[in-house]
Amino acid sequence: MSIFEDKFRDLKGEFLMAKSPRALVAGNWKMNGKKASLKEIRTLAAKLKDRKPKCNVMICPPATLLGEAKTAAKGSKVKIGGQDCHTAQSGAHTGDISAEMLKNTGVTAVIVGHSERRADHGETDKTVCAKAEAAHAAGLTAIICVGETLEQYKANQTLKVMTSQIKGSLPATATAKNTVIAYEPVWAIGSGLTPTVKEVAKVHTHIRKRLVAALGEDEAAPIAILYGGSVKPNNAVELMAAANVNGALVGGASLKAVDFLGIIAAYE
Ligand code: PEP
């Protein structure tokens, strides 16, 4: 049995799903990157040419670089995504960007509900749900982020928080084709800390079950559930092999093509 097959079993070894998700390794550049950074996308595209990872690959640069990032990735395996969108498709919202506008740049997906947006901009599950719905309406895949704080982790509240965040952030428009979930413990982001592989497997299996409860097995089974939070080339293999982990959302280690390729290597 390969590690890929193993991921579709629950913690007791029972098969959870009929259909396996296609894994995704996505890079979130956050508020980093200028024109000079586009060379990292060109390097990534060139290096992936002869490689056949069993995952999709995506970079989510800042909005200022989306058009040029699309050009840099043209004809390659690298997809480009946005980092956030507004809940409305147009209107009087100075400084904001809608899902339709993102779609118009040629991107295929957008991250919604990243914990930095939840913390810095007061985004609630309701806001995140509306943003995911706007992404779906524009024809984009919504990468919906969930994750507990350190306080909640220490209080053993992680699964409870996941239940309520999935319930509150997942719109009725979610399907197997337009939704990816990213589990990112807030305390693991940018800290160099990660939960144990056993903890990651437990949370991802819980999220899979919540998705099955919300959408039914056929829609929930092929949804990729990414792990995010201090994923690096040296821990990617063990984290990606955990049950119900179908890829990674990567911050710091996605800024340099060489590091990001080291994470993608977990799927080769
Ligand atoms: C993130 O911000 O989505 C993230 C996972 O960051 P890092 O990999 O740097 O922890």
PDB file of C-alpha atoms and ligand atoms in Angstrom:
ATOM      1  CA  MET A   1       0.000   0.000   0.000  1.00  0.00           C
ATOM      2  CA  SER A   2       1.470   3.393  -0.977  1.00  0.00           C
ATOM      3  CA  ILE A   3       1.428   6.435   1.315  1.00  0.00           C
ATOM      4  CA  PHE A   4      -1.096   7.950  -1.081  1.00  0.00           C
ATOM      5  CA  GLU A   5      -3.522   5.079  -0.537  1.00  0.00           C
ATOM      6  CA  ASP A   6      -2.943   5.147   3.211  1.00  0.00           C
ATOM      7  CA  LYS A   7      -4.120   8.752   3.428  1.00  0.00           C
ATOM      8  CA  PHE A   8      -7.658   7.788   2.576  1.00  0.00           C
ATOM      9  CA  ARG A   9      -8.018   5.605   5.628  1.00  0.00           C
ATOM     10  CA  ASP A  10      -9.177   6.962   8.938  1.00  0.00           C
ATOM     11  CA  LEU A  11      -7.183   6.508  12.121  1.00  0.00           C
ATOM     12  CA  LYS A  12      -8.599   2.989  12.639  1.00  0.00           C
ATOM     13  CA  GLY A  13      -7.484   2.034   9.143  1.00  0.00           C
ATOM     14  CA  GLU A  14     -10.962   2.078   7.624  1.00  0.00           C
ATOM     15  CA  PHE A  15     -11.356   3.576   4.182  1.00  0.00           C
ATOM     16  CA  LEU A  16     -13.032   6.960   4.448  1.00  0.00           C
ATOM     17  CA  MET A  17     -13.441   7.853   0.855  1.00  0.00           C
ATOM     18  CA  ALA A  18     -14.347   6.469  -2.495  1.00  0.00           C
ATOM     19  CA  LYS A  19     -12.469   9.110  -4.460  1.00  0.00           C
ATOM     20  CA  SER A  20      -9.062  10.477  -3.640  1.00  0.00           C
ATOM     21  CA  PRO A  21      -8.202  14.193  -3.785  1.00  0.00           C
ATOM     22  CA  ARG A  22      -5.503  15.502  -6.069  1.00  0.00           C
ATOM     23  CA  ALA A  23      -2.874  16.975  -3.744  1.00  0.00           C
ATOM     24  CA  LEU A  24      -1.934  20.640  -3.945  1.00  0.00           C
ATOM     25  CA  VAL A  25       1.214  22.393  -2.774  1.00  0.00           C
ATOM     26  CA  ALA A  26       0.425  26.117  -2.705  1.00  0.00           C
ATOM     27  CA  GLY A  27       2.737  28.985  -1.804  1.00  0.00           C
ATOM     28  CA  ASN A  28       1.407  32.080  -0.052  1.00  0.00           C
ATOM     29  CA  TRP A  29       3.808  34.973  -0.573  1.00  0.00           C
ATOM     30  CA  LYS A  30       1.763  37.237   1.740  1.00  0.00           C
ATOM     31  CA  MET A  31       2.928  40.905   1.561  1.00  0.00           C
ATOM     32  CA  ASN A  32       6.232  39.929  -0.008  1.00  0.00           C
ATOM     33  CA  GLY A  33       7.479  40.111  -3.565  1.00  0.00           C
ATOM     34  CA  LYS A  34       8.403  42.724  -6.116  1.00  0.00           C
ATOM     35  CA  LYS A  35       9.092  42.374  -9.838  1.00  0.00           C
ATOM     36  CA  ALA A  36      12.504  40.831  -9.100  1.00  0.00           C
ATOM     37  CA  SER A  37      10.741  37.952  -7.293  1.00  0.00           C
ATOM     38  CA  LEU A  38       9.143  36.796 -10.533  1.00  0.00           C
ATOM     39  CA  LYS A  39      12.396  34.987 -11.291  1.00  0.00           C
ATOM     40  CA  GLU A  40      11.441  32.501  -8.560  1.00  0.00           C
ATOM     41  CA  ILE A  41       8.295  31.608 -10.518  1.00  0.00           C
ATOM     42  CA  ARG A  42      10.309  31.293 -13.727  1.00  0.00           C
ATOM     43  CA  THR A  43      12.798  28.999 -11.948  1.00  0.00           C
ATOM     44  CA  LEU A  44       9.988  26.927 -10.454  1.00  0.00           C
ATOM     45  CA  ALA A  45       8.327  26.598 -13.862  1.00  0.00           C
ATOM     46  CA  ALA A  46      11.587  25.571 -15.536  1.00  0.00           C
ATOM     47  CA  LYS A  47      12.566  23.048 -12.847  1.00  0.00           C
ATOM     48  CA  LEU A  48       9.132  21.420 -12.863  1.00  0.00           C
ATOM     49  CA  LYS A  49       9.233  20.908 -16.618  1.00  0.00           C
ATOM     50  CA  ASP A  50      10.886  17.505 -16.388  1.00  0.00           C
ATOM     51  CA  ARG A  51       9.457  16.519 -13.027  1.00  0.00           C
ATOM     52  CA  LYS A  52       6.164  14.759 -12.489  1.00  0.00           C
ATOM     53  CA  PRO A  53       5.083  15.418  -8.900  1.00  0.00           C
ATOM     54  CA  LYS A  54       1.819  13.762  -7.848  1.00  0.00           C
ATOM     55  CA  CYS A  55       0.420  17.160  -6.867  1.00  0.00           C
ATOM     56  CA  ASN A  56      -0.704  20.439  -8.335  1.00  0.00           C
ATOM     57  CA  VAL A  57       1.561  23.425  -7.711  1.00  0.00           C
ATOM     58  CA  MET A  58       0.392  26.979  -7.082  1.00  0.00           C
ATOM     59  CA  ILE A  59       1.919  30.328  -6.116  1.00  0.00           C
ATOM     60  CA  CYS A  60      -0.249  33.063  -4.598  1.00  0.00           C
ATOM     61  CA  PRO A  61       1.739  36.285  -5.026  1.00  0.00           C
ATOM     62  CA  PRO A  62       0.540  39.727  -3.916  1.00  0.00           C
ATOM     63  CA  ALA A  63      -2.145  41.266  -6.145  1.00  0.00           C
ATOM     64  CA  THR A  64       0.383  43.693  -7.652  1.00  0.00           C
ATOM     65  CA  LEU A  65       2.202  40.794  -9.324  1.00  0.00           C
ATOM     66  CA  LEU A  66      -0.687  38.601 -10.471  1.00  0.00           C
ATOM     67  CA  GLY A  67      -0.609  39.529 -14.167  1.00  0.00           C
ATOM     68  CA  GLU A  68       3.162  39.215 -14.477  1.00  0.00           C
ATOM     69  CA  ALA A  69       3.137  36.026 -12.399  1.00  0.00           C
ATOM     70  CA  LYS A  70       0.663  34.517 -14.890  1.00  0.00           C
ATOM     71  CA  THR A  71       3.055  35.423 -17.704  1.00  0.00           C
ATOM     72  CA  ALA A  72       6.046  33.987 -15.806  1.00  0.00           C
ATOM     73  CA  ALA A  73       4.177  30.713 -15.263  1.00  0.00           C
ATOM     74  CA  LYS A  74       2.735  30.480 -18.787  1.00  0.00           C
ATOM     75  CA  GLY A  75       2.888  27.022 -20.334  1.00  0.00           C
ATOM     76  CA  SER A  76       4.160  25.448 -17.084  1.00  0.00           C
ATOM     77  CA  LYS A  77       2.713  23.292 -14.298  1.00  0.00           C
ATOM     78  CA  VAL A  78       2.586  26.333 -11.967  1.00  0.00           C
ATOM     79  CA  LYS A  79      -0.873  27.746 -11.296  1.00  0.00           C
ATOM     80  CA  ILE A  80      -1.357  31.242  -9.894  1.00  0.00           C
ATOM     81  CA  GLY A  81      -3.835  32.196  -7.154  1.00  0.00           C
ATOM     82  CA  GLY A  82      -4.924  35.287  -5.212  1.00  0.00           C
ATOM     83  CA  GLN A  83      -4.540  35.809  -1.461  1.00  0.00           C
ATOM     84  CA  ASP A  84      -7.926  37.343  -0.669  1.00  0.00           C
ATOM     85  CA  CYS A  85     -11.065  38.702  -2.310  1.00  0.00           C
ATOM     86  CA  HIS A  86     -13.977  40.933  -1.344  1.00  0.00           C
ATOM     87  CA  THR A  87     -17.442  39.508  -0.683  1.00  0.00           C
ATOM     88  CA  ALA A  88     -18.909  41.675  -3.488  1.00  0.00           C
ATOM     89  CA  GLN A  89     -17.959  41.432  -7.160  1.00  0.00           C
ATOM     90  CA  SER A  90     -17.699  45.209  -7.710  1.00  0.00           C
ATOM     91  CA  GLY A  91     -18.615  48.506  -6.086  1.00  0.00           C
ATOM     92  CA  ALA A  92     -17.477  51.275  -3.779  1.00  0.00           C
ATOM     93  CA  HIS A  93     -14.803  49.404  -1.795  1.00  0.00           C
ATOM     94  CA  THR A  94     -11.610  51.420  -2.165  1.00  0.00           C
ATOM     95  CA  GLY A  95      -8.490  49.301  -2.129  1.00  0.00           C
ATOM     96  CA  ASP A  96     -10.312  45.982  -2.296  1.00  0.00           C
ATOM     97  CA  ILE A  97     -10.220  43.370  -5.055  1.00  0.00           C
ATOM     98  CA  SER A  98     -13.131  41.179  -6.078  1.00  0.00           C
ATOM     99  CA  ALA A  99     -13.126  37.532  -7.094  1.00  0.00           C
ATOM    100  CA  GLU A 100     -14.270  38.525 -10.580  1.00  0.00           C
ATOM    101  CA  MET A 101     -11.307  40.894 -10.882  1.00  0.00           C
ATOM    102  CA  LEU A 102      -8.964  38.086  -9.820  1.00  0.00           C
ATOM    103  CA  LYS A 103     -10.561  35.748 -12.340  1.00  0.00           C
ATOM    104  CA  ASN A 104     -10.045  38.439 -14.969  1.00  0.00           C
ATOM    105  CA  THR A 105      -6.256  38.305 -14.382  1.00  0.00           C
ATOM    106  CA  GLY A 106      -6.360  34.608 -15.269  1.00  0.00           C
ATOM    107  CA  VAL A 107      -5.911  33.099 -11.798  1.00  0.00           C
ATOM    108  CA  THR A 108      -7.759  29.911 -10.885  1.00  0.00           C
ATOM    109  CA  ALA A 109      -8.016  30.122  -7.106  1.00  0.00           C
ATOM    110  CA  VAL A 110      -8.022  32.431  -4.117  1.00  0.00           C
ATOM    111  CA  ILE A 111      -7.123  31.956  -0.453  1.00  0.00           C
ATOM    112  CA  VAL A 112      -9.883  33.094   1.921  1.00  0.00           C
ATOM    113  CA  GLY A 113      -9.921  33.284   5.708  1.00  0.00           C
ATOM    114  CA  HIS A 114      -6.163  33.145   6.283  1.00  0.00           C
ATOM    115  CA  SER A 115      -5.596  33.643  10.015  1.00  0.00           C
ATOM    116  CA  GLU A 116      -3.679  36.858   9.288  1.00  0.00           C
ATOM    117  CA  ARG A 117      -6.821  38.251   7.579  1.00  0.00           C
ATOM    118  CA  ARG A 118      -8.979  36.975  10.434  1.00  0.00           C
ATOM    119  CA  ALA A 119      -6.665  38.668  12.984  1.00  0.00           C
ATOM    120  CA  ASP A 120      -5.627  41.848  11.126  1.00  0.00           C
ATOM    121  CA  HIS A 121      -8.975  42.622   9.494  1.00  0.00           C
ATOM    122  CA  GLY A 122     -11.418  41.100  11.974  1.00  0.00           C
ATOM    123  CA  GLU A 123     -12.740  38.577   9.466  1.00  0.00           C
ATOM    124  CA  THR A 124     -15.294  36.219  10.991  1.00  0.00           C
ATOM    125  CA  ASP A 125     -16.433  32.809   9.743  1.00  0.00           C
ATOM    126  CA  LYS A 126     -19.411  34.618   8.213  1.00  0.00           C
ATOM    127  CA  THR A 127     -17.123  36.952   6.218  1.00  0.00           C
ATOM    128  CA  VAL A 128     -14.962  34.026   5.126  1.00  0.00           C
ATOM    129  CA  CYS A 129     -18.054  32.091   4.038  1.00  0.00           C
ATOM    130  CA  ALA A 130     -19.242  35.080   1.954  1.00  0.00           C
ATOM    131  CA  LYS A 131     -15.786  35.437   0.382  1.00  0.00           C
ATOM    132  CA  ALA A 132     -15.689  31.738  -0.511  1.00  0.00           C
ATOM    133  CA  GLU A 133     -19.157  32.078  -2.037  1.00  0.00           C
ATOM    134  CA  ALA A 134     -17.981  35.102  -4.066  1.00  0.00           C
ATOM    135  CA  ALA A 135     -14.975  33.080  -5.265  1.00  0.00           C
ATOM    136  CA  HIS A 136     -17.260  30.248  -6.375  1.00  0.00           C
ATOM    137  CA  ALA A 137     -19.607  32.669  -8.145  1.00  0.00           C
ATOM    138  CA  ALA A 138     -16.622  34.033 -10.089  1.00  0.00           C
ATOM    139  CA  GLY A 139     -15.528  30.532 -11.080  1.00  0.00           C
ATOM    140  CA  LEU A 140     -12.545  30.349  -8.724  1.00  0.00           C
ATOM    141  CA  THR A 141     -11.499  27.619  -6.328  1.00  0.00           C
ATOM    142  CA  ALA A 142     -11.702  28.883  -2.751  1.00  0.00           C
ATOM    143  CA  ILE A 143      -8.854  27.753  -0.493  1.00  0.00           C
ATOM    144  CA  ILE A 144     -10.620  28.139   2.849  1.00  0.00           C
ATOM    145  CA  CYS A 145      -8.266  28.458   5.837  1.00  0.00           C
ATOM    146  CA  VAL A 146      -9.113  27.244   9.321  1.00  0.00           C
ATOM    147  CA  GLY A 147      -6.981  26.821  12.430  1.00  0.00           C
ATOM    148  CA  GLU A 148      -6.918  27.166  16.184  1.00  0.00           C
ATOM    149  CA  THR A 149      -4.950  29.677  18.272  1.00  0.00           C
ATOM    150  CA  LEU A 150      -2.273  28.590  20.762  1.00  0.00           C
ATOM    151  CA  GLU A 151      -4.683  29.247  23.609  1.00  0.00           C
ATOM    152  CA  GLN A 152      -7.303  26.980  22.027  1.00  0.00           C
ATOM    153  CA  TYR A 153      -4.664  24.320  21.303  1.00  0.00           C
ATOM    154  CA  LYS A 154      -3.481  24.347  24.902  1.00  0.00           C
ATOM    155  CA  ALA A 155      -7.080  24.104  26.116  1.00  0.00           C
ATOM    156  CA  ASN A 156      -7.597  21.016  23.924  1.00  0.00           C
ATOM    157  CA  GLN A 157     -10.223  22.843  21.884  1.00  0.00           C
ATOM    158  CA  THR A 158      -8.774  22.166  18.412  1.00  0.00           C
ATOM    159  CA  LEU A 159     -11.416  19.717  17.153  1.00  0.00           C
ATOM    160  CA  LYS A 160     -14.248  21.830  18.557  1.00  0.00           C
ATOM    161  CA  VAL A 161     -12.839  24.936  16.845  1.00  0.00           C
ATOM    162  CA  MET A 162     -12.504  23.003  13.571  1.00  0.00           C
ATOM    163  CA  THR A 163     -16.119  21.877  13.769  1.00  0.00           C
ATOM    164  CA  SER A 164     -17.357  25.434  14.202  1.00  0.00           C
ATOM    165  CA  GLN A 165     -14.980  27.027  11.662  1.00  0.00           C
ATOM    166  CA  ILE A 166     -15.853  24.462   8.970  1.00  0.00           C
ATOM    167  CA  LYS A 167     -19.561  24.888   9.695  1.00  0.00           C
ATOM    168  CA  GLY A 168     -19.309  28.690   9.615  1.00  0.00           C
ATOM    169  CA  SER A 169     -16.848  29.166   6.743  1.00  0.00           C
ATOM    170  CA  LEU A 170     -18.041  26.587   4.209  1.00  0.00           C
ATOM    171  CA  PRO A 171     -20.678  28.031   1.856  1.00  0.00           C
ATOM    172  CA  ALA A 172     -23.551  26.037   0.395  1.00  0.00           C
ATOM    173  CA  THR A 173     -21.901  26.508  -3.012  1.00  0.00           C
ATOM    174  CA  ALA A 174     -18.903  24.339  -1.998  1.00  0.00           C
ATOM    175  CA  THR A 175     -18.275  21.319  -4.199  1.00  0.00           C
ATOM    176  CA  ALA A 176     -15.485  18.861  -4.844  1.00  0.00           C
ATOM    177  CA  LYS A 177     -14.405  20.967  -7.813  1.00  0.00           C
ATOM    178  CA  ASN A 178     -14.303  24.445  -6.286  1.00  0.00           C
ATOM    179  CA  THR A 179     -13.080  23.988  -2.714  1.00  0.00           C
ATOM    180  CA  VAL A 180      -9.833  23.261  -0.897  1.00  0.00           C
ATOM    181  CA  ILE A 181      -9.458  23.416   2.893  1.00  0.00           C
ATOM    182  CA  ALA A 182      -6.211  24.532   4.539  1.00  0.00           C
ATOM    183  CA  TYR A 183      -5.730  23.561   8.177  1.00  0.00           C
ATOM    184  CA  GLU A 184      -3.241  26.045   9.617  1.00  0.00           C
ATOM    185  CA  PRO A 185      -2.769  26.133  13.387  1.00  0.00           C
ATOM    186  CA  VAL A 186      -2.248  29.860  14.064  1.00  0.00           C
ATOM    187  CA  TRP A 187       0.627  29.107  16.458  1.00  0.00           C
ATOM    188  CA  ALA A 188       2.477  27.115  13.789  1.00  0.00           C
ATOM    189  CA  ILE A 189       2.482  29.878  11.172  1.00  0.00           C
ATOM    190  CA  GLY A 190       5.914  31.436  10.757  1.00  0.00           C
ATOM    191  CA  SER A 191       7.013  30.086  14.167  1.00  0.00           C
ATOM    192  CA  GLY A 192       9.058  27.050  13.202  1.00  0.00           C
ATOM    193  CA  LEU A 193       6.705  24.981  15.383  1.00  0.00           C
ATOM    194  CA  THR A 194       4.405  22.248  14.067  1.00  0.00           C
ATOM    195  CA  PRO A 195       1.932  19.868  15.661  1.00  0.00           C
ATOM    196  CA  THR A 196       3.034  16.231  15.741  1.00  0.00           C
ATOM    197  CA  VAL A 197       2.221  14.123  12.699  1.00  0.00           C
ATOM    198  CA  LYS A 198      -0.283  12.223  14.857  1.00  0.00           C
ATOM    199  CA  GLU A 199      -2.025  15.474  15.816  1.00  0.00           C
ATOM    200  CA  VAL A 200      -2.124  16.625  12.184  1.00  0.00           C
ATOM    201  CA  ALA A 201      -3.644  13.290  11.121  1.00  0.00           C
ATOM    202  CA  LYS A 202      -6.274  13.523  13.867  1.00  0.00           C
ATOM    203  CA  VAL A 203      -7.332  17.061  12.919  1.00  0.00           C
ATOM    204  CA  HIS A 204      -7.386  16.341   9.169  1.00  0.00           C
ATOM    205  CA  THR A 205      -9.451  13.203   9.693  1.00  0.00           C
ATOM    206  CA  HIS A 206     -11.859  15.230  11.812  1.00  0.00           C
ATOM    207  CA  ILE A 207     -12.107  17.892   9.079  1.00  0.00           C
ATOM    208  CA  ARG A 208     -12.740  15.178   6.460  1.00  0.00           C
ATOM    209  CA  LYS A 209     -15.597  13.850   8.573  1.00  0.00           C
ATOM    210  CA  ARG A 210     -17.055  17.363   8.980  1.00  0.00           C
ATOM    211  CA  LEU A 211     -16.898  17.819   5.193  1.00  0.00           C
ATOM    212  CA  VAL A 212     -18.636  14.492   4.650  1.00  0.00           C
ATOM    213  CA  ALA A 213     -21.338  15.535   7.140  1.00  0.00           C
ATOM    214  CA  ALA A 214     -21.821  18.901   5.391  1.00  0.00           C
ATOM    215  CA  LEU A 215     -21.574  17.902   1.729  1.00  0.00           C
ATOM    216  CA  GLY A 216     -22.017  14.139   1.553  1.00  0.00           C
ATOM    217  CA  GLU A 217     -19.309  11.646   0.708  1.00  0.00           C
ATOM    218  CA  ASP A 218     -19.228  12.186  -3.074  1.00  0.00           C
ATOM    219  CA  GLU A 219     -18.527  15.913  -2.792  1.00  0.00           C
ATOM    220  CA  ALA A 220     -16.346  15.724   0.321  1.00  0.00           C
ATOM    221  CA  ALA A 221     -14.084  12.848  -0.677  1.00  0.00           C
ATOM    222  CA  PRO A 222     -12.127  14.617  -3.457  1.00  0.00           C
ATOM    223  CA  ILE A 223     -11.629  17.879  -1.526  1.00  0.00           C
ATOM    224  CA  ALA A 224      -7.954  18.412  -0.778  1.00  0.00           C
ATOM    225  CA  ILE A 225      -7.187  19.242   2.864  1.00  0.00           C
ATOM    226  CA  LEU A 226      -3.841  21.047   3.047  1.00  0.00           C
ATOM    227  CA  TYR A 227      -1.686  21.365   6.129  1.00  0.00           C
ATOM    228  CA  GLY A 228      -0.042  24.768   6.663  1.00  0.00           C
ATOM    229  CA  GLY A 229       2.287  26.145   9.330  1.00  0.00           C
ATOM    230  CA  SER A 230       6.098  26.007   9.152  1.00  0.00           C
ATOM    231  CA  VAL A 231       6.215  23.396   6.384  1.00  0.00           C
ATOM    232  CA  LYS A 232       9.849  23.144   5.228  1.00  0.00           C
ATOM    233  CA  PRO A 233      11.783  20.784   2.959  1.00  0.00           C
ATOM    234  CA  ASN A 234      12.992  18.884   6.045  1.00  0.00           C
ATOM    235  CA  ASN A 235       9.551  18.128   7.522  1.00  0.00           C
ATOM    236  CA  ALA A 236       7.378  17.946   4.390  1.00  0.00           C
ATOM    237  CA  VAL A 237       7.677  14.195   3.796  1.00  0.00           C
ATOM    238  CA  GLU A 238       6.417  13.201   7.244  1.00  0.00           C
ATOM    239  CA  LEU A 239       3.676  15.855   7.372  1.00  0.00           C
ATOM    240  CA  MET A 240       2.428  15.069   3.854  1.00  0.00           C
ATOM    241  CA  ALA A 241       2.287  11.356   4.652  1.00  0.00           C
ATOM    242  CA  ALA A 242      -0.201  11.865   7.514  1.00  0.00           C
ATOM    243  CA  ALA A 243      -3.746  10.565   7.085  1.00  0.00           C
ATOM    244  CA  ASN A 244      -6.026  12.936   5.147  1.00  0.00           C
ATOM    245  CA  VAL A 245      -3.241  15.414   4.374  1.00  0.00           C
ATOM    246  CA  ASN A 246      -3.486  16.247   0.688  1.00  0.00           C
ATOM    247  CA  GLY A 247      -0.823  18.876   0.295  1.00  0.00           C
ATOM    248  CA  ALA A 248       0.514  22.007   1.936  1.00  0.00           C
ATOM    249  CA  LEU A 249      -0.073  25.739   2.175  1.00  0.00           C
ATOM    250  CA  VAL A 250       3.389  27.218   2.535  1.00  0.00           C
ATOM    251  CA  GLY A 251       4.383  30.737   3.569  1.00  0.00           C
ATOM    252  CA  GLY A 252       8.071  31.504   4.159  1.00  0.00           C
ATOM    253  CA  ALA A 253       9.441  28.468   2.333  1.00  0.00           C
ATOM    254  CA  SER A 254       7.545  29.357  -0.856  1.00  0.00           C
ATOM    255  CA  LEU A 255       9.475  32.587  -1.437  1.00  0.00           C
ATOM    256  CA  LYS A 256      12.505  30.808  -2.874  1.00  0.00           C
ATOM    257  CA  ALA A 257      12.003  28.281  -5.660  1.00  0.00           C
ATOM    258  CA  VAL A 258      14.708  26.012  -4.274  1.00  0.00           C
ATOM    259  CA  ASP A 259      12.936  25.654  -0.889  1.00  0.00           C
ATOM    260  CA  PHE A 260       9.519  25.259  -2.449  1.00  0.00           C
ATOM    261  CA  LEU A 261      10.836  22.557  -4.793  1.00  0.00           C
ATOM    262  CA  GLY A 262      12.173  20.774  -1.709  1.00  0.00           C
ATOM    263  CA  ILE A 263       8.603  20.609  -0.362  1.00  0.00           C
ATOM    264  CA  ILE A 264       7.093  19.564  -3.696  1.00  0.00           C
ATOM    265  CA  ALA A 265       9.644  16.714  -3.645  1.00  0.00           C
ATOM    266  CA  ALA A 266       7.486  15.049  -0.958  1.00  0.00           C
ATOM    267  CA  TYR A 267       5.122  14.135  -3.819  1.00  0.00           C
ATOM    268  CA  GLU A 268       7.784  12.695  -6.102  1.00  0.00           C
TER     269      GLU A 268
HETATM  270  C1  PEP B   1       0.937  30.617   5.869  1.00  0.00           C
HETATM  271  O1  PEP B   1       1.012  31.806   6.155  1.00  0.00           O
HETATM  272  O2  PEP B   1      -0.029  30.207   5.204  1.00  0.00           O
HETATM  273  C2  PEP B   1       2.002  29.744   6.338  1.00  0.00           C
HETATM  274  C3  PEP B   1       1.769  28.482   6.399  1.00  0.00           C
HETATM  275  O3  PEP B   1       3.195  30.346   6.696  1.00  0.00           O
HETATM  276  P1  PEP B   1       4.571  29.589   7.091  1.00  0.00           P
HETATM  277  O4  PEP B   1       4.754  28.443   6.120  1.00  0.00           O
HETATM  278  O5  PEP B   1       5.622  30.631   6.935  1.00  0.00           O
HETATM  279  O6  PEP B   1       4.407  29.102   8.482  1.00  0.00           O
END
